Coordinates of C-alpha atoms in Angstrom, one line a residue:
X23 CA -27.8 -12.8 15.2
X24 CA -24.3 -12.2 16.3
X25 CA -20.9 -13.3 15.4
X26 CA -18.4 -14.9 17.2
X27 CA -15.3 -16.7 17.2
X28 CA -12.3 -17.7 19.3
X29 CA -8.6 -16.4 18.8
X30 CA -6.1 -19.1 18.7
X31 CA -2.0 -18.5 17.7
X32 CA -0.6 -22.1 15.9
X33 CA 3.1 -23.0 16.3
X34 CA 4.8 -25.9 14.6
X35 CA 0.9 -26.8 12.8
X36 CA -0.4 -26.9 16.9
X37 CA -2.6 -24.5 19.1
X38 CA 0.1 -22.6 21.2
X39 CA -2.1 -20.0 22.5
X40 CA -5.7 -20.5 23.1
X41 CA -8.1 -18.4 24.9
X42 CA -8.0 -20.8 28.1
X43 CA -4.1 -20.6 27.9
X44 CA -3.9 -16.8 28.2
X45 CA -6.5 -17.0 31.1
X46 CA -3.6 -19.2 32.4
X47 CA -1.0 -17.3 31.9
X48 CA -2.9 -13.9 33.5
X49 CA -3.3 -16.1 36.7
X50 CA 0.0 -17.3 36.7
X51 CA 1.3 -13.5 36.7
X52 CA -1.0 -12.6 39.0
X53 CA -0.5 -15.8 41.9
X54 CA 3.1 -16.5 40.9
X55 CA 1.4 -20.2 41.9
X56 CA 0.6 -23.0 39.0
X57 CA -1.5 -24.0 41.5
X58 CA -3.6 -21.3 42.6
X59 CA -3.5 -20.3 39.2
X60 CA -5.3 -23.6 37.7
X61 CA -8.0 -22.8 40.7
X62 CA -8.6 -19.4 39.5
X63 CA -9.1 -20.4 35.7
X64 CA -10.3 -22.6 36.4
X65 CA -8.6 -26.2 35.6
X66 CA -7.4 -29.3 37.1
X67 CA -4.0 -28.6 37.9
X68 CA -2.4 -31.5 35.9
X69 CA -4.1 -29.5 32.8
X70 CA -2.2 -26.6 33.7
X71 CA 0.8 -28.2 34.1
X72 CA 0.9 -29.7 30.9
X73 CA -0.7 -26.0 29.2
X74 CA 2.6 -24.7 30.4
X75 CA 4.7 -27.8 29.5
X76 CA 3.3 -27.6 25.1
X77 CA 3.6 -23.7 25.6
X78 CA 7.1 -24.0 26.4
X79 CA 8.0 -26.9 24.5
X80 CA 6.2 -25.4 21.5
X81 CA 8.0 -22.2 22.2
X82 CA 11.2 -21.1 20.9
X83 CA 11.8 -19.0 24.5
X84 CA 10.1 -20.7 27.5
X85 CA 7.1 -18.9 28.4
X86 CA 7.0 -19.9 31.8
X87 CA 9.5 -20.2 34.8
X88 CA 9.3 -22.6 37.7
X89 CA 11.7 -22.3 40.8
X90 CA 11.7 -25.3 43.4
X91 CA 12.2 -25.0 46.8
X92 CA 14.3 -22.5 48.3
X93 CA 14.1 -19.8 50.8
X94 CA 10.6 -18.8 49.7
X95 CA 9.3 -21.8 48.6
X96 CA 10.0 -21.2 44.6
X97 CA 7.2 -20.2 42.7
X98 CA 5.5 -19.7 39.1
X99 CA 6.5 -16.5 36.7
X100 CA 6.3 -15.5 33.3
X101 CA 9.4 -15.0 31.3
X102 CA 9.8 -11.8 29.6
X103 CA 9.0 -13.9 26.4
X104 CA 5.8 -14.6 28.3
X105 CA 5.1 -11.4 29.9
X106 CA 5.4 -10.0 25.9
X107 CA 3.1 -12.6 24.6
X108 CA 0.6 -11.9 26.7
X109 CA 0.8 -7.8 25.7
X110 CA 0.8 -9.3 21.8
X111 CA -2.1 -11.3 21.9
X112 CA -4.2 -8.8 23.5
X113 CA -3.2 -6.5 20.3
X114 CA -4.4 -9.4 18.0
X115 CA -7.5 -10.0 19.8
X116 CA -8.8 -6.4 19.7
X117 CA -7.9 -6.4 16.3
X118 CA -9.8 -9.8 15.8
X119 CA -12.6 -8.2 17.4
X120 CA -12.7 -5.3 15.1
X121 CA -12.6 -7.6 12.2
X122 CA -15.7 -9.5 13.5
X123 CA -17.5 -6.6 14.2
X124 CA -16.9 -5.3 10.6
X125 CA -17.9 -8.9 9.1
X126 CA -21.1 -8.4 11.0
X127 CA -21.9 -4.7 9.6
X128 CA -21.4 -5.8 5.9
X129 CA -23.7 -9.2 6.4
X130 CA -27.1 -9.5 7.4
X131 CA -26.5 -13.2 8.7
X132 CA -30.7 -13.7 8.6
X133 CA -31.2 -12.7 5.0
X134 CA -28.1 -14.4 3.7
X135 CA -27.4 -11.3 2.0
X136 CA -23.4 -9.5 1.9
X137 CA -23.0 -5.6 2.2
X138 CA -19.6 -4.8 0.7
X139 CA -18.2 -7.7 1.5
X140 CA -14.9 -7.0 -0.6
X141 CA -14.2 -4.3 1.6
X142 CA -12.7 -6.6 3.7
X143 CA -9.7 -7.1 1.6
X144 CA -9.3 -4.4 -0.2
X145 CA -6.5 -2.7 -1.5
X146 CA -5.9 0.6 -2.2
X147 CA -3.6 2.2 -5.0
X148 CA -1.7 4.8 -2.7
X149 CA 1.9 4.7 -2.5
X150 CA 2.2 6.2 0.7
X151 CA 0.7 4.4 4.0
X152 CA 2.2 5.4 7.6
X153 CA 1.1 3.9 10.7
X154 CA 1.2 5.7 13.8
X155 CA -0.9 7.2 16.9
X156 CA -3.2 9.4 16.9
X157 CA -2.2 12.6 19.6
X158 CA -4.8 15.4 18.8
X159 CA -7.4 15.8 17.7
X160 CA -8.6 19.6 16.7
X161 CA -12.4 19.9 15.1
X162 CA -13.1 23.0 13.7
X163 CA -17.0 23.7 12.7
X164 CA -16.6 21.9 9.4
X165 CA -13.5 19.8 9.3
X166 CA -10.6 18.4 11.8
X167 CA -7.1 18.3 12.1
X168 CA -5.8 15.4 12.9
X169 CA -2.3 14.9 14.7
X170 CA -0.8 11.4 14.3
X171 CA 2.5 10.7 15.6
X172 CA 4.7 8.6 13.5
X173 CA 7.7 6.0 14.4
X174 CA 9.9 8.3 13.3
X175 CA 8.7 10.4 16.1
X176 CA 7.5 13.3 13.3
X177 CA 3.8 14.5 13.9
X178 CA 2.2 14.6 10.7
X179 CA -1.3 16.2 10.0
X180 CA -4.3 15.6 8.5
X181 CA -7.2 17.3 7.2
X182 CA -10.7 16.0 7.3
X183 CA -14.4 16.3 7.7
X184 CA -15.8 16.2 11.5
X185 CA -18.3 13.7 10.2
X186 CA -15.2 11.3 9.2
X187 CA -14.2 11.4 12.3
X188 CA -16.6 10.6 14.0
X189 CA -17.5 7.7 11.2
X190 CA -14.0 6.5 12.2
X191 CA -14.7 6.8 15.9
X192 CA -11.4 8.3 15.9
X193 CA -10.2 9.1 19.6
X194 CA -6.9 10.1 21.4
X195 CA -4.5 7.0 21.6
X196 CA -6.2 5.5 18.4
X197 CA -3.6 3.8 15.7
X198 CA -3.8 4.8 12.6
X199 CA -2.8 5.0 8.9
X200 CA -2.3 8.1 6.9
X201 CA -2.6 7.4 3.1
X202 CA -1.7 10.1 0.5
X203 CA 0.0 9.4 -3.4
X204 CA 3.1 9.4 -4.0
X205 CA 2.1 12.5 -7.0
X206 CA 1.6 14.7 -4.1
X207 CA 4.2 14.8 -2.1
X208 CA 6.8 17.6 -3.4
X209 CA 10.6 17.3 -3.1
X210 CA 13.4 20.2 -1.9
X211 CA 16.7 20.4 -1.2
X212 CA 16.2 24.0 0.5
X213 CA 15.3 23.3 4.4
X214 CA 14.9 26.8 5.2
X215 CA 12.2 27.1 2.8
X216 CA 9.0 28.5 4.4
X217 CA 5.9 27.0 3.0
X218 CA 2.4 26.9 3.8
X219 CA 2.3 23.2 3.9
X220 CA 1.6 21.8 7.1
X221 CA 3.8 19.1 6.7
X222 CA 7.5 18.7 6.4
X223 CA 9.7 15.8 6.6
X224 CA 13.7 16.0 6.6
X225 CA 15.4 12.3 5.0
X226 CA 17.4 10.7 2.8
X227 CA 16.9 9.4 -0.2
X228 CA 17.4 6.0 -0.1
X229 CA 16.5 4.7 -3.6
X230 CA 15.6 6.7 -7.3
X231 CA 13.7 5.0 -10.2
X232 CA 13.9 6.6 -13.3
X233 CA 11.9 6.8 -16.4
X234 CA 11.3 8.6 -19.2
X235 CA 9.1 11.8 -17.9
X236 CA 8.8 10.2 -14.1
X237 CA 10.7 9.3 -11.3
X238 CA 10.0 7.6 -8.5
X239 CA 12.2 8.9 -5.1
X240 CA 12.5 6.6 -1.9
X241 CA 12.8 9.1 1.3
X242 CA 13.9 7.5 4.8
X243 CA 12.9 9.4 7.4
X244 CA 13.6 7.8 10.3
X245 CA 12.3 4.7 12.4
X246 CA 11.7 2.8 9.5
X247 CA 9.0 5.3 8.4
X248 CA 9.9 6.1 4.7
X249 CA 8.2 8.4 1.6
X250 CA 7.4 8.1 -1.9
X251 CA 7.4 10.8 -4.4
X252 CA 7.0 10.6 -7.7
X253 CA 8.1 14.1 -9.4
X254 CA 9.5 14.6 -13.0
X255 CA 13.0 12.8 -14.1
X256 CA 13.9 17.0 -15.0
X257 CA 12.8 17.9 -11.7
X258 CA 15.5 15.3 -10.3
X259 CA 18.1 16.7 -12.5
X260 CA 17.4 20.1 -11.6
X261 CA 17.9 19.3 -7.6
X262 CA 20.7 17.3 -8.4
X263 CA 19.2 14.2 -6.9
X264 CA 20.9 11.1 -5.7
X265 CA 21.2 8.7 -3.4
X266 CA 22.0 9.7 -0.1
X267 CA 20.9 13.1 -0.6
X268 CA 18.8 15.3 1.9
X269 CA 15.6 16.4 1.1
X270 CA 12.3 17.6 2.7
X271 CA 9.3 16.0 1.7
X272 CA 6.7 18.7 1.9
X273 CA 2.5 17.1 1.8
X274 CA -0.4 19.2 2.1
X275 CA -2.7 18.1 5.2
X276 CA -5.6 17.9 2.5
X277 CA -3.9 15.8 0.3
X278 CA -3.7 13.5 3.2
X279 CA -6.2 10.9 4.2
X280 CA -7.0 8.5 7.5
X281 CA -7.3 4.5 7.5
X282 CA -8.0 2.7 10.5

């Protein structure tokens, strides 16, 4: 038994976009005709005119542009608004689809029973998650390194098992997350320090919370990508820490883990 179920964005407590609206849309950009669009769907074209009329009226920015007349007879196009919405809601729906696809691993919809269903939502404890994409992958005999590269436009790397990998169905061009506590990322001042650490981050500290034994340090380090390290309140004293102050964060590619 499979299971399915249709994508649709609300705006204002109404469907904006629905399935049949995006087909809509992809014929629109395709014919530059309402039209020949509505044929290709396919719809009545007084449908499709008022799809496009609620899309736009629902909209903020119209979704869809209509010249009359004119030397080439005006036409149909999507707005850049439009042309963006379309490249959004193809994200969400593969992402939809991988949620369904999960659902329907953890159940077995005959028995009634649920595998893991919390899984779902679960949260994890790590301080540190960065998204990026995944650039190379290189699989030794035992584990693999894995290259992700980050907003900030840092590559970072990870080390793990081939089998986790391939259990991820990790691939060139993937998104991912790399997880890793904030207890292992180390903190120095000294960026001509060589260190067998594969990975090292130049920023700024943006924040410092101190307790007692503890601190907790707020590294940006660039396209909104930012670090946590927690290190002892002597340690901070020692480097002469503050905000403002450049640091490298140094994390070990085993210490690092892969979410996807």
């Amino acid at each position: 038994m499979e299971i399915s179920s249709s994508l649709t964005l609300e705006l204002l407590n109404q469907p904006f976009l629905l399935e049949k609206r995006i087909d809509l849309l992809f014929a629109i950009k395709k014919c530059g005709s309402i039209s020949q669009a509505a044929k290709e769907v396919p719809m009545s074209y007084k449908k499709a005119w008022e799809a496009v009329n609620t899309m736009n009226n629902l909209s903020s920015n119209p979704v869809v542009h209509t010249e009359t007349g004119g030397k080439g007879g005006g036409g149909t196009n999507l707005t850049k608004y439009g042309e963006n919405l379309l490249k959004t809601y193809l994200v969400l729906k593969e992402e939809h689809k991988k949620f369904l696809d999960n659902l329907k691993n953890m159940a077995d919809i005959d028995t009634g029973t649920l595998k893991n269903i919390g899984r779902l939502a679960m949260q994890i404890s790590a301080r540190n998650q960065i998204s990026g994409v995944v650039e190379y992958i290189n699989e030794g005999r035992v584990n693999a390194e894995v290259y992700i590269r980050l907003k900030s436009g840092y590559t970072l790397v990870s080390t793990i098992t081939k089998g986790a990998v391939t259990n991820l169905g990790l691939h060139v061009g993937d998104e991912a997350t790399a997880i890793f506590k904030s207890s292992t990322v180390l903190l120095t001042t000294d960026f001509t320090l060589n260190i067998s650490a594969r990975n090292k981050f130049q920023g700024t500290i943006e924040s410092i919370h101190e307790g007692e034994v503890n601190t907790e340090v707020i590294i940006t380090i660039g396209g909104s990508d930012k670090i946590a390290s927690v290190i002892t309140s002597s340690s901070v004293k020692a480097l002469g820490l503050e905000e403002g102050t450049k640091v490298s964060a140094v994390i070990k590619a085993s210490d690092i883990i892969i979410g996807k």
